[in-house]
mmCIF file of C-alpha atoms in Angstrom:
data_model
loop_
_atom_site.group_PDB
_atom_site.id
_atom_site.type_symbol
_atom_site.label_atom_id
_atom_site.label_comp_id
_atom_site.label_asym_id
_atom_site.label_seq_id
_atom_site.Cartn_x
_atom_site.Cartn_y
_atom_site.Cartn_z
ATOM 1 C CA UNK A 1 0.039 -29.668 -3.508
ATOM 2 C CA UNK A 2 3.151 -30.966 -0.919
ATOM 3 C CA UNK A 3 6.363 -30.294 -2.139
ATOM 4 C CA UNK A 4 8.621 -31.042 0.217
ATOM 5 C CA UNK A 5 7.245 -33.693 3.187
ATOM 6 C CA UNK A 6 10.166 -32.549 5.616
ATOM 7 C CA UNK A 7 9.755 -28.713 7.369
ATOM 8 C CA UNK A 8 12.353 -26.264 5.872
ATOM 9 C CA UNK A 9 15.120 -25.463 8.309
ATOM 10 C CA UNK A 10 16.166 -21.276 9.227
ATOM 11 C CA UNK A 11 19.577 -22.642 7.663
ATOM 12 C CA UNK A 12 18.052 -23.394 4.038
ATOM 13 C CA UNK A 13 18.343 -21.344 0.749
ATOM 14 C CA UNK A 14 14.877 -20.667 -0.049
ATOM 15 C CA UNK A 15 14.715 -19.746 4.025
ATOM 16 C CA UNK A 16 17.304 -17.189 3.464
ATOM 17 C CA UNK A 17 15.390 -15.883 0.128
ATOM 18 C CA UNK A 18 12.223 -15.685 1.803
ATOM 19 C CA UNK A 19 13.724 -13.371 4.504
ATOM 20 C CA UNK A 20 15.308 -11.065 2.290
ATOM 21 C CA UNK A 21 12.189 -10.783 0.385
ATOM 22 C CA UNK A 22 10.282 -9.764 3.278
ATOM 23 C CA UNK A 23 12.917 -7.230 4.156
ATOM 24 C CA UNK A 24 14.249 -5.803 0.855
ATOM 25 C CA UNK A 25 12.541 -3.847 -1.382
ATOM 26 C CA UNK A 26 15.273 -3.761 -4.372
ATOM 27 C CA UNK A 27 15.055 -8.039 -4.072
ATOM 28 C CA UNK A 28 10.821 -7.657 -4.752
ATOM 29 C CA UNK A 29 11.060 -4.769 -7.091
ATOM 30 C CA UNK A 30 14.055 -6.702 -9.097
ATOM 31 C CA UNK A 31 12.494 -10.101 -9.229
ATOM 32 C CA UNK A 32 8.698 -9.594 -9.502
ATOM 33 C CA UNK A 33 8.011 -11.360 -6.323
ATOM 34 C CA UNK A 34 6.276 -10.473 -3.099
ATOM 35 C CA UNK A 35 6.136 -11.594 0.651
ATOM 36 C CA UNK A 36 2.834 -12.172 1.734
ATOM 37 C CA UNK A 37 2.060 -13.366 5.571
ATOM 38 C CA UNK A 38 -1.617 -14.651 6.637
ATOM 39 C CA UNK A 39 -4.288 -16.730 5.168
ATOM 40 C CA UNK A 40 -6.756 -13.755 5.331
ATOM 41 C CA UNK A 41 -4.276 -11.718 3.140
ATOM 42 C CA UNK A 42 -3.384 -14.821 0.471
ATOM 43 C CA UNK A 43 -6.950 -15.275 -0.014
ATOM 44 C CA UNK A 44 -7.457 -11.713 -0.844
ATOM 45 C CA UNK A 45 -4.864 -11.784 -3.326
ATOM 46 C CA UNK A 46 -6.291 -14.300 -4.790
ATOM 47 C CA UNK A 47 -9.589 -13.077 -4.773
ATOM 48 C CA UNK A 48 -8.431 -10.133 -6.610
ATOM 49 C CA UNK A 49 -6.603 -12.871 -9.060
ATOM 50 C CA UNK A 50 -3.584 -12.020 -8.292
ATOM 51 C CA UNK A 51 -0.922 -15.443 -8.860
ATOM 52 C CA UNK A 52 0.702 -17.181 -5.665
ATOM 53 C CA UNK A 53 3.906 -18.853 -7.077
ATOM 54 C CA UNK A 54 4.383 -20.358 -3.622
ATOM 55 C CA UNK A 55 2.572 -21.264 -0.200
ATOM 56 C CA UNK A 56 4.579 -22.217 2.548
ATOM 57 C CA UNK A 57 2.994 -23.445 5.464
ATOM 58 C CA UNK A 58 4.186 -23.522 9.550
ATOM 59 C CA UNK A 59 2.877 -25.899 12.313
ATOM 60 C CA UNK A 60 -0.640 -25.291 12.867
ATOM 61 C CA UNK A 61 -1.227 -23.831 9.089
ATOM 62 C CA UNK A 62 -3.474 -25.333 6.440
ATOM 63 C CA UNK A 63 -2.740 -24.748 2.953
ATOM 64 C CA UNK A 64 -4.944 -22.184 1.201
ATOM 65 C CA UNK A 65 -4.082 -21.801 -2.467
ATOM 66 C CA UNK A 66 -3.112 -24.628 -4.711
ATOM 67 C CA UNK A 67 0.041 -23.693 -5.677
ATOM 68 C CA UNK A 68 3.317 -25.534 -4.583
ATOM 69 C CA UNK A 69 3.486 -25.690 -0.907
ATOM 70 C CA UNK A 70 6.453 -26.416 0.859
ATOM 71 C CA UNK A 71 6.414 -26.802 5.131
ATOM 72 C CA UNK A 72 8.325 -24.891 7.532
ATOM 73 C CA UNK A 73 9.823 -25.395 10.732
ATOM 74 C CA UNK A 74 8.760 -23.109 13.446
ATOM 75 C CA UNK A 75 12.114 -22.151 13.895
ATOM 76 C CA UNK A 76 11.976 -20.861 10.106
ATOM 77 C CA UNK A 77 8.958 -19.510 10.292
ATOM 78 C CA UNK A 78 10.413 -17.112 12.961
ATOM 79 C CA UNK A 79 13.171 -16.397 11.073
ATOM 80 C CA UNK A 80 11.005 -15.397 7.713
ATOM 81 C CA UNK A 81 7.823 -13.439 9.616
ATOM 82 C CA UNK A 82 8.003 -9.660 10.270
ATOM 83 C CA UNK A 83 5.874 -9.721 13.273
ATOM 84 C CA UNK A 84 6.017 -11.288 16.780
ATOM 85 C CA UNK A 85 3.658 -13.475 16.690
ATOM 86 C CA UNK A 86 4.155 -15.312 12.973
ATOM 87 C CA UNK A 87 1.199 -16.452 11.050
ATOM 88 C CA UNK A 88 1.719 -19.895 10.020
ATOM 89 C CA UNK A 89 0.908 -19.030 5.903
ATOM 90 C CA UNK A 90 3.234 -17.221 3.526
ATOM 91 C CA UNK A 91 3.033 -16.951 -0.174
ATOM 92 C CA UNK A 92 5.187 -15.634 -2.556
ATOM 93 C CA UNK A 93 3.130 -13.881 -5.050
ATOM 94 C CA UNK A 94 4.139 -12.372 -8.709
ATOM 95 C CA UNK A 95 3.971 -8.645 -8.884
ATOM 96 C CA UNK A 96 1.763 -7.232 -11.435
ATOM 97 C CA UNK A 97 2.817 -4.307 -13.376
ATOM 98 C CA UNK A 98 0.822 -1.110 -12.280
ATOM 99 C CA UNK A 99 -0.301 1.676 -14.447
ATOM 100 C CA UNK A 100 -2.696 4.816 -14.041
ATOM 101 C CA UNK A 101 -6.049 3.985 -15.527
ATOM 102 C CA UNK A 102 -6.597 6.170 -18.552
ATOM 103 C CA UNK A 103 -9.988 7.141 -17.537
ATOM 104 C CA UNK A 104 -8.990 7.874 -13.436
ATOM 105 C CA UNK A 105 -10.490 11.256 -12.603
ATOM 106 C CA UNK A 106 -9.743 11.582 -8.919
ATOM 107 C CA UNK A 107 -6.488 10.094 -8.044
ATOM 108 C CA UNK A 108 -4.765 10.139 -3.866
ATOM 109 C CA UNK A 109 -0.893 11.013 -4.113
ATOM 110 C CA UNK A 110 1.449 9.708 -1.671
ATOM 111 C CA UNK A 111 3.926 12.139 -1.752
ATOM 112 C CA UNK A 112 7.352 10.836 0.233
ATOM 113 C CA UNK A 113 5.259 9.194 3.082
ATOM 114 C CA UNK A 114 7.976 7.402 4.908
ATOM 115 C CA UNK A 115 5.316 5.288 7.187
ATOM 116 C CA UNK A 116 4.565 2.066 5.865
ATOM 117 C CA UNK A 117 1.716 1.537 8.039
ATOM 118 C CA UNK A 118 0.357 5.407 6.764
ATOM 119 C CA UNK A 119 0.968 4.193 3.316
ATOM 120 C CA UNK A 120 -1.424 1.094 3.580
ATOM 121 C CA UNK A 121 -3.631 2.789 5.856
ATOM 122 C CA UNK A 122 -4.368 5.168 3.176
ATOM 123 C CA UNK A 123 -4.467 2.420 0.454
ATOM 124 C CA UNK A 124 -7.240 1.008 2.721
ATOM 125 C CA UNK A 125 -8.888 4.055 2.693
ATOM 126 C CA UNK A 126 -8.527 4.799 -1.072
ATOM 127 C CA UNK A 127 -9.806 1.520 -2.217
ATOM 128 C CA UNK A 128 -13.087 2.102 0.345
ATOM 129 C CA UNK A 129 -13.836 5.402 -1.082
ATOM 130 C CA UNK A 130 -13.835 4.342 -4.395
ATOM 131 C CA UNK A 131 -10.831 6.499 -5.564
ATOM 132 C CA UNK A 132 -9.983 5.713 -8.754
ATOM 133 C CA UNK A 133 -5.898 4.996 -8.300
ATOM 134 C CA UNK A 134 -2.870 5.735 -5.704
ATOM 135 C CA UNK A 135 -0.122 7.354 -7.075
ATOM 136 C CA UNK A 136 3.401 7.193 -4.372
ATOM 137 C CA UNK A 137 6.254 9.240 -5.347
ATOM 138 C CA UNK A 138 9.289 8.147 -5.509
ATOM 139 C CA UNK A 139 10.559 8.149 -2.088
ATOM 140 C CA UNK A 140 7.919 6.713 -0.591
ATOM 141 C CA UNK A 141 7.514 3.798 1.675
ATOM 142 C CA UNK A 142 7.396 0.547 -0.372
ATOM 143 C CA UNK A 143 3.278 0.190 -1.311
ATOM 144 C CA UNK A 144 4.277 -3.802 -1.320
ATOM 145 C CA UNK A 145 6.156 -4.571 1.541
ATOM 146 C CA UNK A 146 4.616 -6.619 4.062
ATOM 147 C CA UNK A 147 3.871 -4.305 6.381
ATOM 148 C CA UNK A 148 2.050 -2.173 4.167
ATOM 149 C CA UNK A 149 0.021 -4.610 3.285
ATOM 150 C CA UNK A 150 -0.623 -5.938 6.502
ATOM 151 C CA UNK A 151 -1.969 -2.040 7.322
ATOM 152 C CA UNK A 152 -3.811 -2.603 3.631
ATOM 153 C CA UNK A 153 -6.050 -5.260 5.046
ATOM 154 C CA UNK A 154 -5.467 -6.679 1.426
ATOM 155 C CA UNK A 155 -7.237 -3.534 -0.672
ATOM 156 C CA UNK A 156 -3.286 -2.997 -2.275
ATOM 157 C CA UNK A 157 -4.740 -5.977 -4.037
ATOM 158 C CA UNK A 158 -8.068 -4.420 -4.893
ATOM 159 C CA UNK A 159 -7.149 -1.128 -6.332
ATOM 160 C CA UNK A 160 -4.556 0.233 -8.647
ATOM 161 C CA UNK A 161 -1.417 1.183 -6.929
ATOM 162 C CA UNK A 162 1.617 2.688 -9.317
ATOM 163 C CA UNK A 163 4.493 5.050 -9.111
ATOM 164 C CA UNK A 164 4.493 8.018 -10.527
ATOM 165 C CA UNK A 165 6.018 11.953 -10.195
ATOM 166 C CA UNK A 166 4.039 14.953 -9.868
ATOM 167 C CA UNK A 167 5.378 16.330 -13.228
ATOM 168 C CA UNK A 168 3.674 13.049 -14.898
ATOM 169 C CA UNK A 169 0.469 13.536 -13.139
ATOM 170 C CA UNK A 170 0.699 16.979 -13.999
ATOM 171 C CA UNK A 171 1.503 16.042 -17.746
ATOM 172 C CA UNK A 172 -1.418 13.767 -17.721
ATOM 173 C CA UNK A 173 -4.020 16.999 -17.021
ATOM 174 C CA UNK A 174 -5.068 16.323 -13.557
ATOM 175 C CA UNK A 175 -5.099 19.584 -11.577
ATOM 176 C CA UNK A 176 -2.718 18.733 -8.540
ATOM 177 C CA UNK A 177 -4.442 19.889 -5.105
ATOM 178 C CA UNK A 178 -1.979 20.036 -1.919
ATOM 179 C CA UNK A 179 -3.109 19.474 1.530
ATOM 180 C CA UNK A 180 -2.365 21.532 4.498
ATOM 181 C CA UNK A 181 -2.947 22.291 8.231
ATOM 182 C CA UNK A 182 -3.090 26.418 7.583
ATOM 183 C CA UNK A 183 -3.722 27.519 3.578
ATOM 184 C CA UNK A 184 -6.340 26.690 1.488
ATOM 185 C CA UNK A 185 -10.042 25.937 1.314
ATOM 186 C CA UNK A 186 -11.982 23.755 3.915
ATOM 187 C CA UNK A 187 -11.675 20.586 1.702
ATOM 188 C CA UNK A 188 -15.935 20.118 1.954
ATOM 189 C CA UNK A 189 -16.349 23.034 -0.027
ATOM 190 C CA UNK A 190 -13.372 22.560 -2.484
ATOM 191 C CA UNK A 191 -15.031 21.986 -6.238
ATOM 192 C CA UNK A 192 -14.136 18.511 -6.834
ATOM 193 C CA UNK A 193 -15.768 17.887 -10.024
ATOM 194 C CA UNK A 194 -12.852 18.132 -11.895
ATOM 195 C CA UNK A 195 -9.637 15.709 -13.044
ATOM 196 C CA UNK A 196 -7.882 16.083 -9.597
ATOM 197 C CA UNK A 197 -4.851 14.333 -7.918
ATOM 198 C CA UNK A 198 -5.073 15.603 -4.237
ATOM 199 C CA UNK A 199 -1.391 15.390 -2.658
ATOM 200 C CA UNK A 200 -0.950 14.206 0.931
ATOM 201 C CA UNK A 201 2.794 14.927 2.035
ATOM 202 C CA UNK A 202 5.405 13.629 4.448
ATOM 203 C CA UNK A 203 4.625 13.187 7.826
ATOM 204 C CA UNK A 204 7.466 15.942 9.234
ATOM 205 C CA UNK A 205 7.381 18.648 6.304
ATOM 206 C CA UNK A 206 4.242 18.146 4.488
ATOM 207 C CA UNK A 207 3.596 18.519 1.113
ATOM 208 C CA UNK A 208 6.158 20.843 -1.104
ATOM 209 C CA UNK A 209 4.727 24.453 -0.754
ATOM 210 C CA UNK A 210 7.549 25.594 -3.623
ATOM 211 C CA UNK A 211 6.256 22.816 -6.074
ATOM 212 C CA UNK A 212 3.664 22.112 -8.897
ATOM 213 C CA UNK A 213 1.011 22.631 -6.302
ATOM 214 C CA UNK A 214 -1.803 25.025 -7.541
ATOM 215 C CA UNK A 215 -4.719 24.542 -5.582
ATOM 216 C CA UNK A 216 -4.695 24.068 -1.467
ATOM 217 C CA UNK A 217 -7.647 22.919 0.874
ATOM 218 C CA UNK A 218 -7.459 22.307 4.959
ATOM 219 C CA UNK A 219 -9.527 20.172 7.146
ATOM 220 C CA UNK A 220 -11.052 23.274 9.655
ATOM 221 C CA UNK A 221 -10.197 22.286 13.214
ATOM 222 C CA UNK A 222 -11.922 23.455 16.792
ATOM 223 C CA UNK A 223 -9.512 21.904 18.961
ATOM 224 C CA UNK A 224 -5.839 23.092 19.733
ATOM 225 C CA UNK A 225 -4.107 20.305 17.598
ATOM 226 C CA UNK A 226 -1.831 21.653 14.631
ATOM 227 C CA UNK A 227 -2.976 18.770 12.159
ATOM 228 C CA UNK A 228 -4.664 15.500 11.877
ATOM 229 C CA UNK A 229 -2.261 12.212 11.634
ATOM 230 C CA UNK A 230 -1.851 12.108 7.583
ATOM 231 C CA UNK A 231 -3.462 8.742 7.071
ATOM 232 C CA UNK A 232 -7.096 10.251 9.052
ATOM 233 C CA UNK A 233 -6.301 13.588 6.955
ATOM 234 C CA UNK A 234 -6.239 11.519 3.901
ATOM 235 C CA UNK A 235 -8.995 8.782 4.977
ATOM 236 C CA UNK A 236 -11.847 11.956 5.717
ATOM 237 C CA UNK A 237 -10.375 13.904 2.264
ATOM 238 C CA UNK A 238 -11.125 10.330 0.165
ATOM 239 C CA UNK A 239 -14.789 10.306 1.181
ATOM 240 C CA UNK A 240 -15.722 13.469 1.061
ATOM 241 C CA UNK A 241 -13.768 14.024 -2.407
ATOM 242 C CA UNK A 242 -15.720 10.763 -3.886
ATOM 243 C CA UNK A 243 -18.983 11.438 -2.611
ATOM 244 C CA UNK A 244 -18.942 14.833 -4.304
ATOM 245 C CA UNK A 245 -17.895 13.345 -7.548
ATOM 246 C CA UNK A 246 -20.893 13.559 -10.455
#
């Protein structure tokens, strides 16, 4: 459905709100809204029936929702896209409110992760593995910005993705498991079977050795490298966690 027959110009309003949404997370947390780029990742929101208020369109796009659609010039589609080589499809799609499923037993914790592309990466591999829900801290990269959802490949639309501290996961009786590159037990042999958040930390200090932390496991390593990259420490902790699962 063709709103507007002429291309928006980089010099129009909704060009100018389009761009901050894409690049602002207090303007998507404050009005509900979020930027995303691609066909591929529009469809998956709405495969996972999530609402497209908006579809705007650049040369060499084809509509793929049937929500308003408005056209853009190249020149504004430039000016909107994060990346270098624009997609022709945005949408602007309604937030849904997030919550912790009541009955999530194994739960991955972003804990001040400041790498959006880490953050979806391990949203990706959450939603693969079959873990029940992501928690971020606060202080962690936005799980809705567009680049995290670009590194998502669409799961952040799959799987339930909130905000939450450790003291409420802590509150809400899951035993909270840190990961690290020296202390702990090999995470294969860790006793999973339990109501478990497993904490993955910042990329330069790790997670909180001082904090709620209770219970520690490692990924063993033969080589000479200190640590794994968090989002392949997390990605090999998710399957091996869920597979041991009754």
């Amino acid at each position: 459905m063709l709103s507007s027959s002429e291309p928006l110009s980089p010099r129009n309003s909704r060009v100018k709100y389009l761009r901050e949404l894409a690049r602002t997370r207090a303007t998507r947390e404050s009005d509900g809204v979020l930027l995303v780029e691609g066909a591929i990742l529009i469809q998956e929101a709405l495969s996972a029936g999530w609402e497209v208020l908006e579809e705007f369109v650049g040369p060499g796009g084809r509509q793929v929702s049937s929500a308003a659609c408005s056209l853009l010039s190249d020149a504004a589609l430039e000016r909107i896209a994060t990346t270098s080589e624009p997609q022709p499809n945005l949408a602007m799609v309604e937030q849904r409110a997030s919550h912790l499923p009541e009955t999530a037993k194994l739960v991955m914790v972003l804990d001040r992760l400041g790498d959006p592309g880490n953050v979806g990466t391990l949203i990706r591999s959450a939603e693969a593995a079959g873990i029940d829900a992501v928690v971020c801290t606060p202080g962690t990269a936005d799980a809705f910005s567009p680049k995290t959802i670009r590194a998502s490949a669409g799961a952040v639309f799959h799987t339930s993705v909130t905000t939450a501290s450790l003291d409420d996961l802590a509150a809400a009786g899951f035993a909270l498991v840190g990961t690290s590159s020296h202390r702990g037990v090999p995470y294969r042999s860790f006793d999973w079977k339990r109501k478990i958040a497993f904490v993955l930390g910042n990329e330069a200090h790790g997670v909180d050795e001082g904090g709620l932390i209770s219970e520690w496991i490692n990924i063993p390593q033969r080589g000479k490298s200190e640590s794994l990259n968090v989002a392949m420490a997390g990605t090999l902790i998710a399957f091996a966690a869920s597979d041991s699962m009754p």
